[in-house]
Amino acid sequence: MSKDFKSGDLVAQQVQRIPRSGIREFFELVQGRKDIISLGVGEPDFVTPWHIREAAIYALERGRTSYTSNLGLPKLREVISQYVGESFGVRYQAKSQVLISVGVSEALDLALRAIVNPGDEIIYHEPCYVSYAPGISLAYGVPVPVPCLAENGFAVTAEAIEQAITPKSKALVLNFPTNPTGGTMTYDALKRIADLVKEHNLLVITDEIYSELTFEGDHISIASLPGMAERTIFLHGFSKAYAMTGFRIGYACGPPELIDAMMRIHQYSMLCASIISQDAAVEALENGTGPAGEMKDEFRLRRNYIVSAYNDMGLECQLPRGSFYAFPSVQSTGLSSNEFASKLVQEEGVACVPGNAFGPSGEGFLRCCFAAGLEQIKVACERTSRFVKKLKTAGG
Ligand SMILES: Cc1ncc(COP(=O)(O)O)c(C=O)c1O
C-alpha cells in the first residue's frame, strides 16, 4: 500500500529549512541576458593552463578511465603532502592524512559530517561562503556566526569568537583569505585564536582555497601553529589557484582518525574523485609556473583598479588583502544590498551579488568579483558610477 504524503512531508525537514544559495537565486534572474557584465560568479576568467589540460587529455588517451582508491591516487597524495609541507609548513603523511575530494565543497561536507553530533554548535565568521551555514545544518549541527567588521579589515578577533563559545561548541570554521570580503589574518591574531581553541578544546576546519591569492603579507595557516595540526582539518583545492573549477578536485589533510572518518563517508557517497582530474592535478603541482602564476599579478592590477573606482564613486571599499572579491559598502546610497544589486542589474546591466547572500552581516555590501577582464571591469565601474550618481540626484 502506498503511503500518502501530506503536503510539506515529502522533503526532509532539515532540507526544507535551508534556503537556495543567494548567489544562484540572483543569477537565475540575469541568465540569458547578453548585455550584462557579470562580476558575480567566483571563478577565474582564465582557462586552465594548457599543460594541465593536456595531462587530462593524455589520461583519456591512455585509457585512464577507472576508479581510484577511495583516498585518491597515491601519487597525487604524495605531491600534495609535499606541497602543503613546503608552502604551509605542515607535514602530513600521504598515506593516512590526505584525502582527495570532489572540490573543497565535498571536503567541507565530509569534514562537518565526520565531526558533528546532533546539536553541536559550529562557530564560523560571517559574511562567509554560502555553504557553511547550510552545510552545518545538514550535518545536524547548529550554525553560530561571528560577525566580521569592515573596520577590522574583515578579520575575525579572538574576543568575538570567545563570546560565541558555549559548552556545546565543537568546532570553528575559518576561511582566510575570505570569500566574500578578501579579509586575511596576521600571525598574532591567528595565534590568539589558536590559544582559545586549545583552551576550549575545539576542532578547527580551515578552508584555505584562496591562500595563493594573498596580495598583502604572507599567508599563514592556523594548522601550522604549535599544537594545531592535531585538531585541524585543512581544506584546499585546485579551483581557484589553477583555474580548475570544472575539474572538481579538492583535498583535506588532518589527523589520521579524522581523515579516516571522512574517507568512510566519501567511500559510500562519492567513492572517489575523477581519475582524469586527479592526473591533471598531479601535473598542476609538479610542473608549470606554480599556483596562481601570472593570474595573481593580473588580479592585483584589477583589484587596485576596482577598489579605487568604488571609493571614487562614494562606495566605501576596503582593499581586499586576498581572494578575488571586492566588498564595497552601499550603505551611503540608502538602498539595501538587494535593492542596489537588483536596480544595478536592471538599469545598468552590471551583475554583482548582494552582500546578504553571505549571511545577515553582509547586509549593506555588494560582492564584486574582479576575476573578470580589466576592460569589462572598467565598463562595469563606469556604469556603476553613473548609477550611483543617478541615485544621488534622485535623492536630492
Ligand atoms: C571559500 C570557498 N570554499 C570552497 C569553495 C568551493 O570550491 P570547490 O570548487 O573546490 O568546490 C568556494 C568556491 O567559490 C569558496 O569560495
Short mmCIF file of C-alpha atoms and ligand atoms in Angstrom, two decimals:
data_model
loop_
_atom_site.label_atom_id
_atom_site.label_comp_id
_atom_site.label_asym_id
_atom_site.label_seq_id
_atom_site.Cartn_x
_atom_site.Cartn_y
_atom_site.Cartn_z
CA MET A 1 0.00 0.00 0.00
CA SER A 2 1.42 3.35 -0.95
CA LYS A 3 1.89 5.99 1.70
CA ASP A 4 0.19 9.33 1.09
CA PHE A 5 2.46 12.22 1.82
CA LYS A 6 0.82 15.31 3.23
CA SER A 7 1.94 18.48 1.55
CA GLY A 8 5.17 19.54 3.25
CA ASP A 9 6.15 15.97 4.30
CA LEU A 10 7.86 14.98 1.10
CA VAL A 11 11.11 16.80 1.73
CA ALA A 12 13.12 16.20 4.93
CA GLN A 13 12.73 18.98 7.48
CA GLN A 14 16.41 19.86 7.63
CA VAL A 15 16.37 20.33 3.85
CA GLN A 16 13.16 22.37 3.95
CA ARG A 17 14.88 24.75 6.33
CA ILE A 18 17.89 25.54 4.14
CA PRO A 19 17.48 28.37 1.63
CA ARG A 20 18.58 28.27 -2.00
CA SER A 21 22.00 29.86 -2.48
CA GLY A 22 21.62 33.63 -2.72
CA ILE A 23 24.20 33.65 -5.50
CA ARG A 24 22.32 31.21 -7.73
CA GLU A 25 19.00 32.83 -6.88
CA PHE A 26 20.31 36.16 -8.12
CA PHE A 27 21.93 34.72 -11.21
CA GLU A 28 18.85 32.98 -12.41
CA LEU A 29 17.34 36.45 -12.71
CA VAL A 30 20.06 37.61 -15.08
CA GLN A 31 20.65 34.42 -17.07
CA GLY A 32 20.36 34.70 -20.84
CA ARG A 33 20.88 38.49 -20.93
CA LYS A 34 23.83 39.14 -23.23
CA ASP A 35 24.08 42.84 -22.35
CA ILE A 36 25.07 42.10 -18.75
CA ILE A 37 28.60 42.38 -17.38
CA SER A 38 28.92 39.85 -14.61
CA LEU A 39 31.11 40.43 -11.57
CA GLY A 40 29.09 37.68 -9.97
CA VAL A 41 30.30 34.11 -10.10
CA GLY A 42 33.55 33.46 -8.22
CA GLU A 43 35.77 31.83 -10.77
CA PRO A 44 38.88 32.95 -12.63
CA ASP A 45 38.25 34.18 -16.19
CA PHE A 46 41.45 32.34 -17.16
CA VAL A 47 41.18 28.94 -18.75
CA THR A 48 43.12 26.12 -17.06
CA PRO A 49 46.80 26.27 -18.16
CA TRP A 50 47.42 24.19 -21.29
CA HIS A 51 49.88 21.70 -19.75
CA ILE A 52 47.21 20.76 -17.18
CA ARG A 53 44.51 20.33 -19.82
CA GLU A 54 46.97 18.28 -21.84
CA ALA A 55 47.53 15.96 -18.87
CA ALA A 56 43.76 15.34 -18.73
CA ILE A 57 43.68 14.61 -22.47
CA TYR A 58 46.67 12.29 -22.09
CA ALA A 59 44.90 10.43 -19.26
CA LEU A 60 41.99 9.77 -21.61
CA GLU A 61 44.29 8.78 -24.45
CA ARG A 62 45.93 6.19 -22.21
CA GLY A 63 42.54 4.83 -21.23
CA ARG A 64 42.81 6.03 -17.64
CA THR A 65 39.08 5.85 -17.05
CA SER A 66 38.82 3.72 -13.91
CA TYR A 67 38.01 4.36 -10.25
CA THR A 68 40.95 5.24 -7.99
CA SER A 69 41.45 4.29 -4.35
CA ASN A 70 38.88 6.00 -2.13
CA LEU A 71 41.55 8.25 -0.67
CA GLY A 72 42.71 9.26 -4.16
CA LEU A 73 45.73 8.47 -6.34
CA PRO A 74 48.81 7.77 -4.18
CA LYS A 75 50.92 9.97 -6.49
CA LEU A 76 48.56 12.93 -6.05
CA ARG A 77 48.51 12.48 -2.29
CA GLU A 78 52.30 12.46 -2.28
CA VAL A 79 52.66 15.68 -4.29
CA ILE A 80 50.01 17.35 -2.15
CA SER A 81 51.77 16.27 1.04
CA GLN A 82 54.99 17.78 -0.31
CA TYR A 83 53.31 20.99 -1.49
CA VAL A 84 51.44 21.56 1.78
CA GLY A 85 54.61 20.84 3.75
CA GLU A 86 56.64 23.36 1.76
CA SER A 87 54.01 26.07 1.33
CA PHE A 88 52.04 25.90 4.58
CA GLY A 89 54.64 24.44 6.94
CA VAL A 90 52.60 21.38 7.99
CA ARG A 91 53.78 17.83 7.30
CA TYR A 92 51.03 15.32 6.52
CA GLN A 93 51.58 11.62 5.76
CA ALA A 94 50.43 10.97 2.18
CA LYS A 95 49.13 7.52 3.11
CA SER A 96 46.95 8.34 6.10
CA GLN A 97 46.49 12.11 6.32
CA VAL A 98 45.46 13.25 2.82
CA LEU A 99 42.06 12.63 1.19
CA ILE A 100 41.22 13.72 -2.37
CA SER A 101 37.67 15.04 -2.70
CA VAL A 102 35.31 16.40 -5.34
CA GLY A 103 36.27 20.03 -4.78
CA VAL A 104 36.62 21.76 -1.43
CA SER A 105 32.81 21.66 -1.43
CA GLU A 106 32.78 17.93 -0.80
CA ALA A 107 35.70 18.08 1.62
CA LEU A 108 33.82 20.64 3.72
CA ASP A 109 30.71 18.49 3.79
CA LEU A 110 32.76 15.42 4.77
CA ALA A 111 34.59 17.32 7.50
CA LEU A 112 31.33 18.54 9.02
CA ARG A 113 29.60 15.18 8.80
CA ALA A 114 32.66 13.49 10.30
CA ILE A 115 32.74 15.62 13.45
CA VAL A 116 29.25 16.99 14.19
CA ASN A 117 26.90 15.27 16.61
CA PRO A 118 23.28 16.49 16.54
CA GLY A 119 23.07 19.80 18.38
CA ASP A 120 26.82 20.54 18.36
CA GLU A 121 27.49 24.22 17.80
CA ILE A 122 29.84 25.16 14.96
CA ILE A 123 31.24 28.68 15.02
CA TYR A 124 32.18 30.47 11.79
CA HIS A 125 32.92 34.05 10.80
CA GLU A 126 30.43 35.97 8.69
CA PRO A 127 29.97 37.27 5.96
CA CYS A 128 31.12 33.92 4.63
CA TYR A 129 30.97 31.47 1.78
CA VAL A 130 27.38 30.41 1.15
CA SER A 131 27.90 26.70 2.01
CA TYR A 132 28.95 27.00 5.62
CA ALA A 133 25.64 27.53 7.45
CA PRO A 134 23.62 25.09 5.29
CA GLY A 135 26.44 22.52 5.49
CA ILE A 136 26.41 22.72 9.28
CA SER A 137 22.61 22.40 9.41
CA LEU A 138 22.59 19.43 7.04
CA ALA A 139 25.07 17.71 9.39
CA TYR A 140 22.54 18.36 12.22
CA GLY A 141 24.78 20.96 13.81
CA VAL A 142 23.85 24.45 14.97
CA PRO A 143 25.45 27.28 12.95
CA VAL A 144 26.87 30.04 15.18
CA PRO A 145 28.00 33.06 13.14
CA VAL A 146 30.50 35.61 14.44
CA PRO A 147 30.30 38.89 12.50
CA CYS A 148 33.48 40.32 10.95
CA LEU A 149 33.59 44.07 10.60
CA ALA A 150 34.86 46.22 7.75
CA GLU A 151 36.78 48.43 10.21
CA ASN A 152 38.88 45.39 11.24
CA GLY A 153 39.66 44.64 7.58
CA PHE A 154 37.11 41.80 7.88
CA ALA A 155 39.47 39.79 10.09
CA VAL A 156 37.89 37.87 12.97
CA THR A 157 39.01 38.54 16.53
CA ALA A 158 39.61 36.01 19.29
CA GLU A 159 37.40 38.16 21.55
CA ALA A 160 34.43 37.83 19.18
CA ILE A 161 34.93 34.08 18.92
CA GLU A 162 35.24 33.75 22.70
CA GLN A 163 31.84 35.36 23.17
CA ALA A 164 30.29 32.75 20.89
CA ILE A 165 31.80 29.74 22.71
CA THR A 166 29.44 27.65 24.88
CA PRO A 167 29.74 24.13 26.38
CA LYS A 168 28.11 22.87 23.15
CA SER A 169 30.76 24.34 20.84
CA LYS A 170 32.55 21.65 18.86
CA ALA A 171 34.45 23.39 16.09
CA LEU A 172 35.42 26.64 14.45
CA VAL A 173 35.34 27.10 10.67
CA LEU A 174 37.84 29.61 9.27
CA ASN A 175 38.26 30.86 5.72
CA PHE A 176 41.19 33.21 5.08
CA PRO A 177 41.54 34.87 2.62
CA THR A 178 37.77 35.18 2.90
CA ASN A 179 35.09 34.84 0.29
CA PRO A 180 33.36 37.41 0.04
CA THR A 181 35.38 40.07 1.86
CA GLY A 182 39.03 39.39 0.98
CA GLY A 183 39.94 39.52 4.69
CA THR A 184 43.18 37.89 5.88
CA MET A 185 44.76 37.27 9.29
CA THR A 186 48.07 38.20 10.87
CA TYR A 187 50.16 35.64 12.72
CA ASP A 188 49.42 37.26 16.08
CA ALA A 189 45.67 37.32 15.52
CA LEU A 190 45.69 33.66 14.45
CA LYS A 191 47.83 32.76 17.44
CA ARG A 192 45.27 34.26 19.83
CA ILE A 193 42.55 32.21 18.13
CA ALA A 194 44.69 29.06 18.28
CA ASP A 195 45.23 29.58 22.03
CA LEU A 196 41.48 29.99 22.54
CA VAL A 197 40.71 26.88 20.51
CA LYS A 198 43.15 24.83 22.59
CA GLU A 199 41.83 26.25 25.86
CA HIS A 200 38.25 25.26 24.94
CA ASN A 201 39.24 22.00 23.27
CA LEU A 202 37.69 22.85 19.90
CA LEU A 203 38.41 21.48 16.45
CA VAL A 204 39.14 23.76 13.50
CA ILE A 205 38.13 23.36 9.87
CA THR A 206 40.21 25.78 7.82
CA ASP A 207 39.24 26.43 4.19
CA GLU A 208 42.34 27.93 2.54
CA ILE A 209 41.20 27.75 -1.07
CA TYR A 210 42.29 31.37 -1.76
CA SER A 211 45.67 31.16 0.00
CA GLU A 212 47.71 31.52 -3.21
CA LEU A 213 45.79 34.71 -3.95
CA THR A 214 47.16 36.60 -0.96
CA PHE A 215 48.26 40.07 -2.07
CA GLU A 216 49.44 41.65 1.20
CA GLY A 217 51.81 39.88 3.59
CA ASP A 218 52.30 36.12 3.79
CA HIS A 219 49.50 33.63 4.06
CA ILE A 220 49.65 31.73 7.36
CA SER A 221 47.72 28.55 8.03
CA ILE A 222 46.35 28.06 11.53
CA ALA A 223 47.27 24.37 11.09
CA SER A 224 50.96 25.37 11.22
CA LEU A 225 50.72 26.93 14.69
CA PRO A 226 52.03 24.90 17.64
CA GLY A 227 49.59 22.20 18.78
CA MET A 228 47.09 22.94 16.00
CA ALA A 229 47.74 20.28 13.30
CA GLU A 230 46.33 17.61 15.62
CA ARG A 231 43.00 19.43 15.97
CA THR A 232 42.66 20.97 12.50
CA ILE A 233 41.19 19.76 9.21
CA PHE A 234 42.96 21.69 6.46
CA LEU A 235 40.96 22.09 3.24
CA HIS A 236 42.37 23.16 -0.08
CA GLY A 237 41.88 22.60 -3.79
CA PHE A 238 42.68 23.45 -7.37
CA SER A 239 39.63 25.51 -8.42
CA LYS A 240 40.97 29.00 -7.76
CA ALA A 241 44.78 28.80 -7.85
CA TYR A 242 44.92 26.81 -11.09
CA ALA A 243 41.65 27.97 -12.68
CA MET A 244 40.38 24.39 -12.46
CA THR A 245 36.82 24.87 -11.18
CA GLY A 246 35.38 22.39 -13.69
CA PHE A 247 37.85 19.63 -12.75
CA ARG A 248 36.26 19.38 -9.29
CA ILE A 249 39.36 18.50 -7.27
CA GLY A 250 39.93 19.41 -3.65
CA TYR A 251 41.63 17.79 -0.68
CA ALA A 252 41.58 17.51 3.08
CA CYS A 253 44.58 17.00 5.33
CA GLY A 254 44.37 16.25 9.02
CA PRO A 255 44.79 13.80 11.88
CA PRO A 256 44.57 10.17 10.60
CA GLU A 257 41.48 9.44 12.70
CA LEU A 258 39.53 12.32 11.16
CA ILE A 259 40.73 11.66 7.61
CA ASP A 260 39.70 8.03 8.04
CA ALA A 261 36.23 9.11 9.26
CA MET A 262 35.88 11.44 6.26
CA MET A 263 37.07 8.69 3.91
CA ARG A 264 34.35 6.34 5.24
CA ILE A 265 31.64 8.86 4.33
CA HIS A 266 33.30 9.63 1.00
CA GLN A 267 33.59 5.95 0.03
CA TYR A 268 29.85 5.41 0.39
CA SER A 269 28.73 8.71 -1.08
CA MET A 270 31.24 9.68 -3.77
CA LEU A 271 33.59 6.69 -3.99
CA CYS A 272 36.42 8.73 -5.47
CA ALA A 273 37.17 11.87 -7.46
CA SER A 274 37.59 11.56 -11.24
CA ILE A 275 40.88 9.89 -12.18
CA ILE A 276 41.24 12.23 -15.18
CA SER A 277 41.02 15.27 -12.94
CA GLN A 278 43.40 13.68 -10.43
CA ASP A 279 46.00 13.16 -13.17
CA ALA A 280 45.56 16.80 -14.18
CA ALA A 281 46.02 17.87 -10.56
CA VAL A 282 49.33 15.96 -10.34
CA GLU A 283 50.51 17.86 -13.40
CA ALA A 284 49.39 21.18 -11.87
CA LEU A 285 51.53 20.61 -8.78
CA GLU A 286 54.52 19.01 -10.48
CA ASN A 287 55.04 21.27 -13.48
CA GLY A 288 54.31 24.75 -14.78
CA THR A 289 54.84 28.12 -13.16
CA GLY A 290 53.30 27.26 -9.80
CA PRO A 291 49.97 28.20 -8.27
CA ALA A 292 48.20 31.35 -9.46
CA GLY A 293 51.18 32.12 -11.75
CA GLU A 294 50.59 35.18 -13.90
CA MET A 295 46.93 35.29 -12.81
CA LYS A 296 47.98 36.76 -9.49
CA ASP A 297 49.67 39.83 -10.99
CA GLU A 298 46.69 40.40 -13.24
CA PHE A 299 44.26 40.07 -10.31
CA ARG A 300 46.32 42.55 -8.29
CA LEU A 301 46.03 45.12 -11.11
CA ARG A 302 42.29 44.58 -11.35
CA ARG A 303 41.88 44.74 -7.59
CA ASN A 304 43.67 48.08 -7.37
CA TYR A 305 41.57 49.46 -10.20
CA ILE A 306 38.20 48.34 -8.91
CA VAL A 307 38.80 49.35 -5.30
CA SER A 308 39.81 52.88 -6.19
CA ALA A 309 36.90 53.15 -8.62
CA TYR A 310 34.40 52.21 -5.89
CA ASN A 311 35.92 54.62 -3.39
CA ASP A 312 35.92 57.40 -6.01
CA MET A 313 32.20 56.94 -6.67
CA GLY A 314 31.46 57.08 -2.93
CA LEU A 315 31.03 53.35 -2.23
CA GLU A 316 33.48 52.82 0.60
CA CYS A 317 35.63 49.79 -0.17
CA GLN A 318 38.43 48.18 1.85
CA LEU A 319 41.42 46.87 -0.06
CA PRO A 320 40.91 43.08 -0.13
CA ARG A 321 44.18 41.57 1.09
CA GLY A 322 43.46 38.28 -0.67
CA SER A 323 40.91 36.38 -2.84
CA PHE A 324 39.42 37.96 -5.97
CA TYR A 325 36.49 39.79 -4.41
CA ALA A 326 35.90 43.44 -3.60
CA PHE A 327 33.22 44.12 -0.98
CA PRO A 328 32.13 47.75 -1.25
CA SER A 329 29.54 49.23 1.10
CA VAL A 330 26.35 50.57 -0.48
CA GLN A 331 25.04 51.99 2.80
CA SER A 332 25.67 55.60 1.73
CA THR A 333 23.06 55.18 -1.03
CA GLY A 334 20.27 54.34 1.43
CA LEU A 335 19.43 51.17 -0.53
CA SER A 336 19.61 47.64 0.85
CA SER A 337 22.05 45.18 -0.74
CA ASN A 338 19.22 43.51 -2.64
CA GLU A 339 17.70 46.76 -3.86
CA PHE A 340 21.07 48.06 -5.01
CA ALA A 341 22.05 44.83 -6.80
CA SER A 342 18.64 44.43 -8.47
CA LYS A 343 18.43 48.02 -9.69
CA LEU A 344 22.05 47.98 -10.85
CA VAL A 345 21.46 44.93 -12.98
CA GLN A 346 18.12 46.15 -14.33
CA GLU A 347 19.17 49.73 -15.07
CA GLU A 348 22.84 49.34 -15.99
CA GLY A 349 23.33 45.65 -16.75
CA VAL A 350 26.02 45.06 -14.10
CA ALA A 351 25.59 41.92 -12.01
CA CYS A 352 27.12 41.74 -8.53
CA VAL A 353 25.98 39.59 -5.61
CA PRO A 354 24.08 41.29 -2.76
CA GLY A 355 26.16 41.03 0.43
CA ASN A 356 23.35 39.45 2.44
CA ALA A 357 23.72 36.29 0.30
CA PHE A 358 26.75 35.70 2.58
CA GLY A 359 24.79 36.00 5.81
CA PRO A 360 22.98 38.82 7.61
CA SER A 361 26.24 40.60 8.45
CA GLY A 362 26.84 41.06 4.72
CA GLU A 363 23.81 43.37 4.51
CA GLY A 364 24.77 46.81 3.21
CA PHE A 365 27.53 45.42 0.98
CA LEU A 366 27.96 44.04 -2.50
CA ARG A 367 30.32 41.26 -3.62
CA CYS A 368 32.07 42.13 -6.84
CA CYS A 369 34.37 39.52 -8.32
CA PHE A 370 37.38 41.03 -10.07
CA ALA A 371 38.28 37.80 -11.84
CA ALA A 372 36.61 39.32 -14.93
CA GLY A 373 38.72 41.03 -17.64
CA LEU A 374 40.03 44.55 -16.89
CA GLU A 375 38.16 46.08 -19.84
CA GLN A 376 34.90 44.62 -18.56
CA ILE A 377 35.70 45.81 -15.05
CA LYS A 378 36.27 49.33 -16.37
CA VAL A 379 32.90 49.38 -18.14
CA ALA A 380 31.19 47.87 -15.07
CA CYS A 381 32.69 50.63 -12.91
CA GLU A 382 31.64 53.39 -15.32
CA ARG A 383 28.09 52.06 -15.33
CA THR A 384 28.02 51.65 -11.54
CA SER A 385 29.33 55.18 -11.08
CA ARG A 386 26.60 56.52 -13.39
CA PHE A 387 24.02 54.55 -11.40
CA VAL A 388 25.26 55.94 -8.07
CA LYS A 389 25.17 59.50 -9.48
CA LYS A 390 21.58 58.94 -10.62
CA LEU A 391 20.65 57.75 -7.13
CA LYS A 392 22.23 60.84 -5.57
CA THR A 393 20.41 63.15 -7.98
CA ALA A 394 17.10 61.38 -7.34
CA GLY A 395 17.68 61.62 -3.59
CA GLY A 396 18.31 65.34 -3.89
C1 LIG B 1 35.58 29.79 0.39
C2 LIG B 1 35.24 28.75 -0.62
N1 LIG B 1 35.33 27.46 -0.27
C3 LIG B 1 35.03 26.48 -1.14
C4 LIG B 1 34.60 26.76 -2.41
C5 LIG B 1 34.26 25.63 -3.34
O1 LIG B 1 35.37 25.26 -4.06
P1 LIG B 1 35.46 23.98 -4.98
O2 LIG B 1 35.34 24.43 -6.38
O3 LIG B 1 36.83 23.42 -4.68
O4 LIG B 1 34.38 23.04 -4.56
C6 LIG B 1 34.50 28.10 -2.83
C7 LIG B 1 34.02 28.43 -4.19
O5 LIG B 1 33.72 29.55 -4.52
C8 LIG B 1 34.83 29.11 -1.91
O6 LIG B 1 34.75 30.41 -2.24
#
